[in-house]
Each structure stands twice: as structure tokens, then as C-alpha cells.
Amino acid sequence: HRGQESAGIAVADNHQIRMHRDMGLVTQVFHEETLAGLTGHIGIGHTRYSTTGSSILRNVQPMLCDCDFGPVALAHNGDLINAGALREELISQGIELDTTNDSEVIIKLIASSGASTIEDAIAYAMSRIRGAYAVLVLTKNKLIAFRDPFGIRPLSIGRLNGSHYLVASETCAFNTIGAQFIREVEPGEMIIIDENGLNERQAIPLEGRALCIFEYVYFARPDSRMYNRTMHEARRRMGHELAREHPAPGAHIVFPLPNTGTPAAIGLAEASRIPYAEGVVKNYYIHRTFIQPDQRMREMGVKMKLTPLKESLAGRRVVMVDDTIVRGTTIGPTIKMIRDAGAVEVHVRIACPPIKHPCFYGIDTANQNELIAAKLNVEEIRQYIGADSLGYLSLHGLIRAIGVKKDKLCCACLDGKYPVEVSKEAKLSKFVFEEPAPA
């Protein structure tokens, strides 16, 4: 659910690193034959949601690089805001760059650091890069995890059968295999796992705490836990807050746009005592539309993903709940579909404040011109999407639902306050490092 465009796995056995990666979903990339060839006792995996660089094979992760420490593989979640300057620096040193993503900068900084140990090389790279990063590095005999000094992107440590360590973006990965959550990787921290067990190192100073609030709103899976609360519980509480801030008297039913709108719809129905129902049916063979790499695919995905239930909608005043309105291009056709199924009124409730500012930390909304709330006010958005009423959860209500102090969260997409300063030239588009097309 964190990436659908490509997948890869790298494994090590003390002697070498074996890797397989390709475009597509995990189930399309890996088969019994490919997995049988990935033998080793340490491994890392990655699924890509492109935020810098095209969705093409050379940008697939993990990335592999040979250096003084032997082969090194790397998987990165996040976005670097100074990747352009670092790429120019590396190129000026005669270092070849093979991809158009920002993650390659990290592995090339590690490889060219001149440090005597892989740990010192990683610490050097961490001191140079700025932005959001949760990273796993694999050597022939070590697994090393590290996180940016604000902890913008999540990264957690787990343990299986008492002695096997795991690191993952979300705790749901531990639940799936029966592992126990230990703790989060701290901001600026490096975790080294080898034959001696687990060791910790504060590689660079902690600069604060700024976990991405969009993890709670949309990105993380409902059964994942951050700051000791599951995403499902936080989203259900968002529904409670929505019911308090934007009541819908006279509505017959509440229904979600599945699946990310479901917990908030449950909470709104609970708090408002309006019956919860299924208003649309989701085709579970269509994947997450927001993280599709381009707008055409997102719009096509919505058409194929949702089918209205006329029995629930016909002749009724309905409250439709969703997690966010980002670009505003898909919710209008969805509302029309609901009306065509017979709904007499469609009231929209959004479990997040208006997204007015771009994200430079790993969510594909770097172009402010694409954000509908940056151009229109709430009433104008209501008219544009064709809803009878539109209510957004306030930032105060969202913070209350999450149960974490605002100074521990990155809310930049909502309030424009960026924990890591971003220049206007930081990233003009996700394709900033692509070669220009021939004239």
C-alpha cells in the first residue's frame, strides 16, 4: 500500500548480495523461481511510489553499488530537498549517476565518503542530505537503518522469535508475520544489526520531531501504530470530530469512499447517530488511486474502482466521507455517480483540513498548482465538485483525533510551516532530473 509501481528485494549471505527487482506489484515481480534464487540471512525490500524520477526500471529500488566496503544495497522512503545540489557536486567529482531519482545521491555519498567504516560513511551521508528519509542499507553481513533528524517518514524496529530483528516503515509488517514491535528508529539515529545483535548510534543530532501528518490521514495502513495509536483509531476519532464540527441533520445514511474514508465514516456515524451504510462498492482488484504516478491513471482508476449501491442511495439524503480532497479531479465525477444512483442530496465530509501547500518530503504533491484548495475556497470547491454541502475537519480537530501534540508533527501541507526549510528551487517537479527530450 506504500508503493505500487515497482518492487525489489536484495539479500546477503556474508559473501555477496543477490537482488531481483522489476516494474509492477510484488505479486507480479516475485514468483517461486525468483524467490528461490534469493538465498541469504539478511535482506531488504522496497515498493516504489515515485515522487522524484519517472516510474521506470532504472529508478527501481533497492539500488546496488560497489564501493570500498564491498557491495551495498539501499532502499529509501522520502524525498531529499537538496538532491539537485548534491547531484551536481557528485558529477563534478566524476561520479556517474545512473538514475533520475534522489535516492541514488545517498548511496553515492556513502560510496564516495572516504570513511573507514560503513557506519561512518552513512553518518557522513546523513550530515550532507536534507529532507525526509527512512533508509535501509544492506552490506554482505549487516543491516543498517537510519532516519532523518526530524523523523518525517516512519521507521520501526521489530523482533521475531526473540532473536531475529526486523525494520519496516510500518508496524503492520510485523503483525503479518507474528513479530513484536520494539520501538521506532529515533530521528537522526542509526541502527546496526549484525551477528552481534542490535547496536544504536546517534549519527546526527536530533533537530525535532515532525512525523508526517498525512501518514495518519491516508498513507499508513489502518492497523499500523504510530505514537501508540493505530491509524484506524485515529481516523475513527477524525469522524467524531467531523460530526461535532460539521453536523448533517436530516441525513439518512453515512457512507465512506472505501477504503481510506471508512474509519472516519464509522466515527461520524457513531457520533452523529446517523445509520452507517455501504453507498458504493469497491473493486478490490483496483489499487490505490492517489499514489498512481499520473492524473490520467488516477481518473481511470476511480471509474473502475467504485460502483454505487442504488438500494442504499435512491431517494436519500446522504453523507459521503473521504479522507482528503487533494487535486479535486475525481470527487466530482463520484458525486455525479451518487446522484445518478438516486441520491437526492449529497453532503461531503472530509477528515482533513484543505491541503493548500506542496509536500517536498515524500508525497507526490510538489506542484502547488495541482492542489484545488490552493486556488479555491471551501464554497468554491463545493460548487466545483457539485456537493450540497462540504465540511473539512479543522487542523485543531485533526490534532485532537490523532492525540499527538502539533509540535511533534509535520503539518506543512496544511499550514505551510516546513520543518526543513525549502527553497523555491528545491524541486520544480518530480521529473527535475530527467534528460530533456531531443528537439
Tab-separated table of C-alpha atoms in Angstrom:
chain	number	residue	atom	x	y	z
A	1	HIS	CA	0.000	0.000	0.000
A	2	ARG	CA	3.035	2.342	0.200
A	3	GLY	CA	4.022	1.774	-3.425
A	4	GLN	CA	2.535	0.009	-6.442
A	5	GLU	CA	4.793	0.902	-9.353
A	6	SER	CA	7.754	-1.423	-8.819
A	7	ALA	CA	9.286	-3.784	-6.274
A	8	GLY	CA	12.646	-5.248	-5.385
A	9	ILE	CA	14.454	-7.447	-2.859
A	10	ALA	CA	18.175	-7.684	-2.063
A	11	VAL	CA	19.627	-10.425	0.177
A	12	ALA	CA	23.103	-11.084	1.578
A	13	ASP	CA	24.868	-14.244	2.768
A	14	ASN	CA	28.215	-12.915	4.151
A	15	HIS	CA	29.813	-13.271	0.704
A	16	GLN	CA	27.637	-11.464	-1.832
A	17	ILE	CA	24.388	-9.593	-2.386
A	18	ARG	CA	21.758	-11.080	-4.680
A	19	MET	CA	18.975	-8.864	-5.976
A	20	HIS	CA	15.831	-9.038	-8.073
A	21	ARG	CA	13.700	-6.031	-8.979
A	22	ASP	CA	11.255	-5.065	-11.706
A	23	MET	CA	8.272	-2.925	-12.582
A	24	GLY	CA	4.900	-3.959	-11.164
A	25	LEU	CA	3.307	-5.138	-7.937
A	26	VAL	CA	5.076	-7.516	-5.560
A	27	THR	CA	2.914	-10.379	-6.817
A	28	GLN	CA	3.908	-9.596	-10.404
A	29	VAL	CA	7.623	-9.160	-9.728
A	30	PHE	CA	8.243	-12.180	-7.488
A	31	HIS	CA	7.495	-15.821	-8.190
A	32	GLU	CA	8.684	-19.075	-6.663
A	33	GLU	CA	11.648	-19.251	-9.031
A	34	THR	CA	12.895	-15.725	-8.339
A	35	LEU	CA	12.442	-16.104	-4.586
A	36	ALA	CA	14.270	-19.434	-4.603
A	37	GLY	CA	17.311	-17.670	-6.033
A	38	LEU	CA	17.346	-15.047	-3.288
A	39	THR	CA	19.252	-17.002	-0.654
A	40	GLY	CA	20.813	-15.326	2.358
A	41	HIS	CA	20.332	-14.473	6.023
A	42	ILE	CA	19.782	-10.695	5.716
A	43	GLY	CA	17.566	-8.877	3.259
A	44	ILE	CA	15.824	-5.630	2.385
A	45	GLY	CA	12.813	-4.959	0.198
A	46	HIS	CA	11.196	-1.905	-1.364
A	47	THR	CA	7.985	-0.982	-3.161
A	48	ARG	CA	8.129	2.296	-5.072
A	49	TYR	CA	5.741	5.225	-5.104
A	50	SER	CA	7.537	7.702	-7.332
A	51	THR	CA	7.986	11.243	-6.021
A	52	THR	CA	11.299	12.054	-7.738
A	53	GLY	CA	12.098	10.463	-11.095
A	54	SER	CA	9.952	8.627	-13.612
A	55	SER	CA	8.351	5.272	-12.959
A	56	ILE	CA	10.953	3.356	-14.996
A	57	LEU	CA	13.189	0.338	-14.429
A	58	ARG	CA	16.408	2.203	-13.710
A	59	ASN	CA	14.709	4.027	-10.809
A	60	VAL	CA	13.516	0.823	-9.126
A	61	GLN	CA	14.883	0.081	-5.655
A	62	PRO	CA	16.798	-1.329	-3.866
A	63	MET	CA	19.818	0.199	-5.591
A	64	LEU	CA	23.150	-1.621	-5.650
A	65	CYS	CA	26.602	-0.041	-5.602
A	66	ASP	CA	30.123	-1.477	-5.303
A	67	CYS	CA	32.435	0.524	-3.058
A	68	ASP	CA	35.346	0.126	-0.623
A	69	PHE	CA	33.030	-1.724	1.767
A	70	GLY	CA	32.049	-4.244	-0.909
A	71	PRO	CA	28.573	-4.370	-2.434
A	72	VAL	CA	25.989	-2.126	-0.757
A	73	ALA	CA	22.233	-2.109	-1.417
A	74	LEU	CA	19.936	0.728	-0.361
A	75	ALA	CA	16.183	1.316	-0.051
A	76	HIS	CA	14.806	4.789	0.696
A	77	ASN	CA	11.403	6.238	1.589
A	78	GLY	CA	11.109	10.030	1.449
A	79	ASP	CA	12.432	12.944	-0.582
A	80	LEU	CA	15.634	14.981	-0.396
A	81	ILE	CA	15.287	18.730	-0.834
A	82	ASN	CA	18.969	19.291	-1.674
A	83	ALA	CA	19.348	16.394	-4.123
A	84	GLY	CA	19.966	18.747	-7.058
A	85	ALA	CA	22.972	20.447	-5.475
A	86	LEU	CA	24.386	17.116	-4.295
A	87	ARG	CA	23.957	15.562	-7.745
A	88	GLU	CA	25.910	18.443	-9.290
A	89	GLU	CA	28.641	18.017	-6.679
A	90	LEU	CA	28.933	14.277	-7.326
A	91	ILE	CA	29.007	14.759	-11.096
A	92	SER	CA	31.728	17.418	-10.737
A	93	GLN	CA	33.802	14.791	-8.898
A	94	GLY	CA	33.470	12.441	-11.859
A	95	ILE	CA	30.940	10.174	-10.142
A	96	GLU	CA	28.469	8.650	-12.573
A	97	LEU	CA	24.749	8.770	-11.751
A	98	ASP	CA	22.597	6.083	-13.345
A	99	THR	CA	19.094	7.091	-12.220
A	100	THR	CA	16.842	10.147	-12.129
A	101	ASN	CA	15.693	9.629	-8.538
A	102	ASP	CA	17.039	11.363	-5.439
A	103	SER	CA	17.811	8.138	-3.567
A	104	GLU	CA	20.914	7.451	-5.650
A	105	VAL	CA	22.518	10.532	-4.097
A	106	ILE	CA	22.519	8.783	-0.707
A	107	ILE	CA	24.242	5.605	-1.865
A	108	LYS	CA	26.800	7.545	-3.939
A	109	LEU	CA	27.624	9.788	-0.955
A	110	ILE	CA	28.168	6.653	1.136
A	111	ALA	CA	30.376	5.092	-1.544
A	112	SER	CA	32.485	8.229	-2.076
A	113	SER	CA	32.774	9.343	1.551
A	114	GLY	CA	36.349	8.154	2.127
A	115	ALA	CA	35.291	6.884	5.555
A	116	SER	CA	36.975	3.839	7.076
A	117	THR	CA	33.727	2.087	8.104
A	118	ILE	CA	30.290	1.774	6.549
A	119	GLU	CA	28.790	3.314	9.694
A	120	ASP	CA	30.982	6.418	9.383
A	121	ALA	CA	30.190	6.611	5.671
A	122	ILE	CA	26.467	6.593	6.421
A	123	ALA	CA	26.910	9.217	9.149
A	124	TYR	CA	28.724	11.387	6.603
A	125	ALA	CA	25.887	10.977	4.096
A	126	MET	CA	23.333	11.823	6.794
A	127	SER	CA	25.229	15.032	7.564
A	128	ARG	CA	25.001	16.097	3.902
A	129	ILE	CA	21.444	15.237	2.900
A	130	ARG	CA	18.422	17.351	3.859
A	131	GLY	CA	14.778	16.437	3.741
A	132	ALA	CA	12.849	13.302	4.633
A	133	TYR	CA	14.446	9.891	4.650
A	134	ALA	CA	13.871	6.495	6.205
A	135	VAL	CA	16.585	4.245	4.788
A	136	LEU	CA	17.779	0.652	4.930
A	137	VAL	CA	21.318	-0.253	3.860
A	138	LEU	CA	22.425	-3.837	3.272
A	139	THR	CA	26.042	-4.997	3.201
A	140	LYS	CA	27.326	-8.567	2.943
A	141	ASN	CA	26.893	-9.032	6.691
A	142	LYS	CA	24.977	-6.064	8.128
A	143	LEU	CA	21.601	-4.388	8.031
A	144	ILE	CA	21.716	-0.681	8.866
A	145	ALA	CA	18.670	1.553	9.299
A	146	PHE	CA	18.660	5.322	9.665
A	147	ARG	CA	16.196	8.177	9.760
A	148	ASP	CA	16.252	11.922	9.131
A	149	PRO	CA	16.765	14.253	12.136
A	150	PHE	CA	13.059	15.200	12.252
A	151	GLY	CA	11.661	11.673	11.776
A	152	ILE	CA	9.366	12.857	8.989
A	153	ARG	CA	8.914	9.408	7.447
A	154	PRO	CA	8.180	6.478	9.798
A	155	LEU	CA	10.587	3.632	10.572
A	156	SER	CA	10.129	0.965	13.246
A	157	ILE	CA	12.086	-1.948	14.724
A	158	GLY	CA	10.579	-5.365	15.435
A	159	ARG	CA	11.747	-8.739	16.709
A	160	LEU	CA	10.721	-12.259	15.712
A	161	ASN	CA	11.165	-15.324	17.920
A	162	GLY	CA	13.287	-13.350	20.356
A	163	SER	CA	16.429	-13.120	18.223
A	164	HIS	CA	15.567	-12.053	14.659
A	165	TYR	CA	15.351	-8.311	14.040
A	166	LEU	CA	13.187	-6.533	11.500
A	167	VAL	CA	12.888	-2.915	10.361
A	168	ALA	CA	9.881	-1.582	8.451
A	169	SER	CA	8.108	1.649	7.575
A	170	GLU	CA	5.002	0.449	9.402
A	171	THR	CA	4.218	-1.876	12.293
A	172	CYS	CA	1.606	-3.747	10.219
A	173	ALA	CA	4.537	-5.568	8.601
A	174	PHE	CA	5.385	-7.070	11.998
A	175	ASN	CA	1.784	-8.104	12.672
A	176	THR	CA	1.634	-10.046	9.414
A	177	ILE	CA	4.461	-12.416	10.386
A	178	GLY	CA	3.843	-12.534	14.139
A	179	ALA	CA	6.764	-10.286	15.092
A	180	GLN	CA	6.820	-7.986	18.106
A	181	PHE	CA	7.141	-4.210	17.790
A	182	ILE	CA	10.091	-2.945	19.853
A	183	ARG	CA	10.313	0.778	19.135
A	184	GLU	CA	10.720	3.400	16.438
A	185	VAL	CA	14.075	4.354	14.980
A	186	GLU	CA	14.673	7.759	16.545
A	187	PRO	CA	15.213	10.870	14.400
A	188	GLY	CA	18.878	11.122	13.410
A	189	GLU	CA	19.565	7.621	14.734
A	190	MET	CA	21.398	4.754	13.048
A	191	ILE	CA	20.571	1.142	13.933
A	192	ILE	CA	23.197	-1.515	13.125
A	193	ILE	CA	22.106	-5.162	13.053
A	194	ASP	CA	24.727	-7.888	12.560
A	195	GLU	CA	25.897	-11.183	14.068
A	196	ASN	CA	26.442	-9.374	17.389
A	197	GLY	CA	22.827	-8.245	17.601
A	198	LEU	CA	21.458	-4.721	17.526
A	199	ASN	CA	23.532	-1.609	18.199
A	200	GLU	CA	22.444	2.027	18.302
A	201	ARG	CA	24.222	5.218	17.288
A	202	GLN	CA	23.003	8.815	17.257
A	203	ALA	CA	24.607	9.591	13.921
A	204	ILE	CA	23.485	13.227	13.666
A	205	PRO	CA	21.798	15.481	16.231
A	206	LEU	CA	18.046	15.318	16.748
A	207	GLU	CA	16.542	18.509	15.294
A	208	GLY	CA	12.978	17.958	16.477
A	209	ARG	CA	10.061	15.652	15.797
A	210	ALA	CA	7.892	16.145	12.738
A	211	LEU	CA	6.169	12.896	11.739
A	212	CYS	CA	4.159	13.400	8.541
A	213	ILE	CA	0.508	14.032	9.438
A	214	PHE	CA	-0.548	12.548	6.079
A	215	GLU	CA	0.506	9.131	7.408
A	216	TYR	CA	-2.444	9.383	9.812
A	217	VAL	CA	-4.846	10.825	7.268
A	218	TYR	CA	-4.207	8.496	4.330
A	219	PHE	CA	-0.880	6.849	3.752
A	220	ALA	CA	-0.334	4.327	6.546
A	221	ARG	CA	-2.388	1.150	6.768
A	222	PRO	CA	-5.233	1.213	9.341
A	223	ASP	CA	-3.654	-1.484	11.538
A	224	SER	CA	-0.292	0.295	11.776
A	225	ARG	CA	0.561	2.052	15.025
A	226	MET	CA	2.426	5.341	15.473
A	227	TYR	CA	2.846	7.203	18.757
A	228	ASN	CA	0.934	4.351	20.414
A	229	ARG	CA	-2.294	4.779	18.417
A	230	THR	CA	-3.457	2.796	15.397
A	231	MET	CA	-4.325	4.638	12.217
A	232	HIS	CA	-7.818	3.131	12.385
A	233	GLU	CA	-8.465	4.577	15.829
A	234	ALA	CA	-7.086	7.990	14.835
A	235	ARG	CA	-9.265	8.032	11.706
A	236	ARG	CA	-12.355	6.918	13.631
A	237	ARG	CA	-11.781	9.833	16.011
A	238	MET	CA	-11.474	12.127	12.997
A	239	GLY	CA	-15.055	11.105	12.228
A	240	HIS	CA	-16.106	12.014	15.773
A	241	GLU	CA	-14.545	15.449	15.353
A	242	LEU	CA	-16.193	15.879	11.941
A	243	ALA	CA	-19.617	15.144	13.417
A	244	ARG	CA	-19.030	17.814	16.064
A	245	GLU	CA	-17.709	20.443	13.647
A	246	HIS	CA	-19.963	19.752	10.640
A	247	PRO	CA	-23.240	18.066	11.649
A	248	ALA	CA	-25.578	16.855	8.912
A	249	PRO	CA	-29.103	16.987	10.371
A	250	GLY	CA	-31.703	15.196	8.326
A	251	ALA	CA	-29.271	12.857	6.595
A	252	HIS	CA	-30.489	9.293	6.137
A	253	ILE	CA	-27.139	7.476	5.884
A	254	VAL	CA	-23.394	7.944	6.225
A	255	PHE	CA	-21.105	6.056	3.868
A	256	PRO	CA	-17.385	6.178	3.058
A	257	LEU	CA	-15.377	6.244	-0.096
A	258	PRO	CA	-13.534	2.997	0.632
A	259	ASN	CA	-11.133	2.204	1.988
A	260	THR	CA	-9.354	5.185	3.499
A	261	GLY	CA	-12.603	7.017	4.238
A	262	THR	CA	-14.095	4.054	6.105
A	263	PRO	CA	-12.844	4.595	9.702
A	264	ALA	CA	-13.808	8.301	9.619
A	265	ALA	CA	-17.262	7.413	8.271
A	266	ILE	CA	-17.710	4.889	11.083
A	267	GLY	CA	-16.734	7.549	13.622
A	268	LEU	CA	-19.025	10.177	12.101
A	269	ALA	CA	-21.946	7.735	12.100
A	270	GLU	CA	-21.257	6.797	15.741
A	271	ALA	CA	-21.065	10.398	16.930
A	272	SER	CA	-23.995	11.731	14.887
A	273	ARG	CA	-26.221	8.648	15.313
A	274	ILE	CA	-26.886	8.523	11.611
A	275	PRO	CA	-27.006	4.954	10.229
A	276	TYR	CA	-23.793	3.745	8.603
A	277	ALA	CA	-24.252	2.038	5.238
A	278	GLU	CA	-22.362	0.998	2.152
A	279	GLY	CA	-23.094	3.533	-0.547
A	280	VAL	CA	-20.522	2.328	-3.034
A	281	VAL	CA	-18.822	-0.987	-3.627
A	282	LYS	CA	-15.093	-1.070	-4.202
A	283	ASN	CA	-13.449	-3.284	-6.796
A	284	TYR	CA	-10.625	-4.724	-4.705
A	285	TYR	CA	-8.585	-5.573	-7.777
A	286	ILE	CA	-8.060	-1.859	-8.471
A	287	HIS	CA	-5.264	-0.419	-6.369
A	288	ARG	CA	-4.804	2.887	-4.533
A	289	THR	CA	-5.620	5.721	-6.931
A	290	PHE	CA	-3.916	8.652	-5.162
A	291	ILE	CA	-0.491	7.043	-5.459
A	292	GLN	CA	-0.833	6.307	-9.165
A	293	PRO	CA	2.040	8.069	-10.985
A	294	ASP	CA	-0.074	10.395	-13.155
A	295	GLN	CA	-3.502	12.041	-13.285
A	296	ARG	CA	-4.841	10.040	-16.243
A	297	MET	CA	-4.287	6.784	-14.359
A	298	ARG	CA	-5.878	8.233	-11.197
A	299	GLU	CA	-9.060	9.227	-13.040
A	300	MET	CA	-9.295	5.882	-14.826
A	301	GLY	CA	-8.751	4.113	-11.510
A	302	VAL	CA	-11.696	5.880	-9.849
A	303	LYS	CA	-14.066	4.959	-12.687
A	304	MET	CA	-13.081	1.317	-12.422
A	305	LYS	CA	-12.858	1.209	-8.622
A	306	LEU	CA	-16.289	2.343	-7.400
A	307	THR	CA	-19.828	1.165	-8.166
A	308	PRO	CA	-22.848	2.830	-6.464
A	309	LEU	CA	-25.367	0.778	-4.497
A	310	LYS	CA	-28.706	2.154	-5.684
A	311	GLU	CA	-30.611	0.397	-2.891
A	312	SER	CA	-28.691	2.439	-0.314
A	313	LEU	CA	-28.782	5.750	-2.165
A	314	ALA	CA	-32.085	6.123	-4.024
A	315	GLY	CA	-34.346	8.814	-2.541
A	316	ARG	CA	-31.987	9.541	0.355
A	317	ARG	CA	-30.006	12.441	1.736
A	318	VAL	CA	-26.526	11.005	2.138
A	319	VAL	CA	-23.275	11.978	3.846
A	320	MET	CA	-20.238	10.826	1.883
A	321	VAL	CA	-16.965	10.718	3.851
A	322	ASP	CA	-13.470	10.727	2.379
A	323	ASP	CA	-10.012	11.231	3.828
A	324	THR	CA	-8.918	14.169	1.649
A	325	ILE	CA	-9.558	16.237	-1.436
A	326	VAL	CA	-6.142	16.797	-2.995
A	327	ARG	CA	-6.488	17.656	-6.681
A	328	GLY	CA	-10.285	17.643	-6.766
A	329	THR	CA	-10.486	15.919	-10.132
A	330	THR	CA	-12.015	12.611	-9.062
A	331	ILE	CA	-14.561	13.519	-6.362
A	332	GLY	CA	-16.834	15.477	-8.731
A	333	PRO	CA	-17.479	12.508	-11.044
A	334	THR	CA	-18.005	10.346	-7.939
A	335	ILE	CA	-20.696	12.716	-6.626
A	336	LYS	CA	-22.391	12.699	-10.040
A	337	MET	CA	-22.352	8.904	-9.932
A	338	ILE	CA	-24.028	9.019	-6.487
A	339	ARG	CA	-26.712	11.405	-7.754
A	340	ASP	CA	-27.305	9.287	-10.851
A	341	ALA	CA	-27.954	6.363	-8.494
A	342	GLY	CA	-30.846	8.333	-6.965
A	343	ALA	CA	-29.439	10.283	-4.005
A	344	VAL	CA	-31.465	13.481	-3.507
A	345	GLU	CA	-28.747	15.294	-1.531
A	346	VAL	CA	-25.015	14.591	-1.283
A	347	HIS	CA	-23.205	16.118	1.699
A	348	VAL	CA	-19.434	15.662	1.668
A	349	ARG	CA	-17.308	15.471	4.812
A	350	ILE	CA	-13.504	15.398	4.619
A	351	ALA	CA	-11.440	14.024	7.532
A	352	CYS	CA	-8.606	16.502	6.966
A	353	PRO	CA	-8.232	20.274	6.520
A	354	PRO	CA	-7.806	21.671	2.993
A	355	ILE	CA	-4.422	20.727	1.509
A	356	LYS	CA	-3.086	24.091	0.346
A	357	HIS	CA	0.672	23.609	0.286
A	358	PRO	CA	3.001	21.252	-1.626
A	359	CYS	CA	4.903	18.412	0.016
A	360	PHE	CA	8.649	18.120	-0.559
A	361	TYR	CA	9.131	15.216	1.854
A	362	GLY	CA	7.846	12.143	0.023
A	363	ILE	CA	4.234	12.747	-1.033
A	364	ASP	CA	3.611	13.416	-4.730
A	365	THR	CA	2.084	16.892	-4.335
A	366	ALA	CA	5.113	19.086	-5.063
A	367	ASN	CA	3.222	21.220	-7.592
A	368	GLN	CA	1.001	23.695	-5.726
A	369	ASN	CA	-0.911	24.469	-8.922
A	370	GLU	CA	-2.390	20.950	-8.757
A	371	LEU	CA	-3.909	21.497	-5.290
A	372	ILE	CA	-7.530	22.610	-5.543
A	373	ALA	CA	-7.558	24.211	-2.065
A	374	ALA	CA	-4.627	26.427	-3.047
A	375	LYS	CA	-6.813	28.006	-5.729
A	376	LEU	CA	-10.391	27.870	-4.410
A	377	ASN	CA	-12.073	28.480	-1.050
A	378	VAL	CA	-14.379	25.898	0.541
A	379	GLU	CA	-17.562	27.288	-1.021
A	380	GLU	CA	-15.942	27.420	-4.456
A	381	ILE	CA	-14.757	23.814	-4.051
A	382	ARG	CA	-18.286	22.775	-3.026
A	383	GLN	CA	-19.685	24.306	-6.201
A	384	TYR	CA	-16.915	22.809	-8.331
A	385	ILE	CA	-17.478	19.246	-7.092
A	386	GLY	CA	-21.283	19.553	-7.053
A	387	ALA	CA	-21.957	18.765	-3.383
A	388	ASP	CA	-24.935	20.104	-1.407
A	389	SER	CA	-22.604	20.885	1.482
A	390	LEU	CA	-18.895	20.445	2.143
A	391	GLY	CA	-17.210	20.271	5.532
A	392	TYR	CA	-13.483	19.887	6.178
A	393	LEU	CA	-12.112	18.821	9.546
A	394	SER	CA	-10.173	21.658	11.184
A	395	LEU	CA	-6.478	21.293	11.981
A	396	HIS	CA	-7.349	21.550	15.674
A	397	GLY	CA	-9.864	18.724	15.289
A	398	LEU	CA	-7.363	16.605	13.371
A	399	ILE	CA	-4.713	17.061	16.066
A	400	ARG	CA	-7.265	16.145	18.760
A	401	ALA	CA	-8.161	12.961	16.872
A	402	ILE	CA	-4.541	11.903	16.406
A	403	GLY	CA	-3.713	12.539	20.054
A	404	VAL	CA	-0.192	13.847	19.367
A	405	LYS	CA	0.993	17.383	20.066
A	406	LYS	CA	1.250	19.543	16.959
A	407	ASP	CA	4.939	20.257	17.597
A	408	LYS	CA	5.659	16.549	17.010
A	409	LEU	CA	4.017	16.502	13.572
A	410	CYS	CA	4.781	17.894	10.127
A	411	CYS	CA	1.634	19.738	9.021
A	412	ALA	CA	3.312	21.635	6.177
A	413	CYS	CA	0.758	20.574	3.549
A	414	LEU	CA	-1.947	22.111	5.755
A	415	ASP	CA	-0.320	25.175	7.330
A	416	GLY	CA	2.736	25.859	5.146
A	417	LYS	CA	5.188	25.529	8.045
A	418	TYR	CA	8.047	23.321	6.818
A	419	PRO	CA	10.319	21.719	9.451
A	420	VAL	CA	13.193	21.608	6.944
A	421	GLU	CA	13.481	24.894	5.086
A	422	VAL	CA	12.623	24.539	1.415
A	423	SER	CA	13.798	26.970	-1.252
A	424	LYS	CA	11.559	27.801	-4.200
A	425	GLU	CA	14.022	25.984	-6.446
A	426	ALA	CA	14.110	22.858	-4.241
A	427	LYS	CA	12.049	20.754	-6.628
A	428	LEU	CA	10.230	22.187	-9.592
A	429	SER	CA	8.691	18.810	-10.488
A	430	LYS	CA	9.162	15.101	-9.875
A	431	PHE	CA	10.949	14.922	-13.241
A	432	VAL	CA	13.541	17.582	-12.389
A	433	PHE	CA	16.464	15.200	-13.045
A	434	GLU	CA	15.130	13.792	-16.324
A	435	GLU	CA	17.094	14.425	-19.502
A	436	PRO	CA	15.294	16.913	-21.779
A	437	ALA	CA	13.600	15.392	-24.803
A	438	PRO	CA	15.542	15.862	-28.055
A	439	ALA	CA	14.449	18.906	-30.063
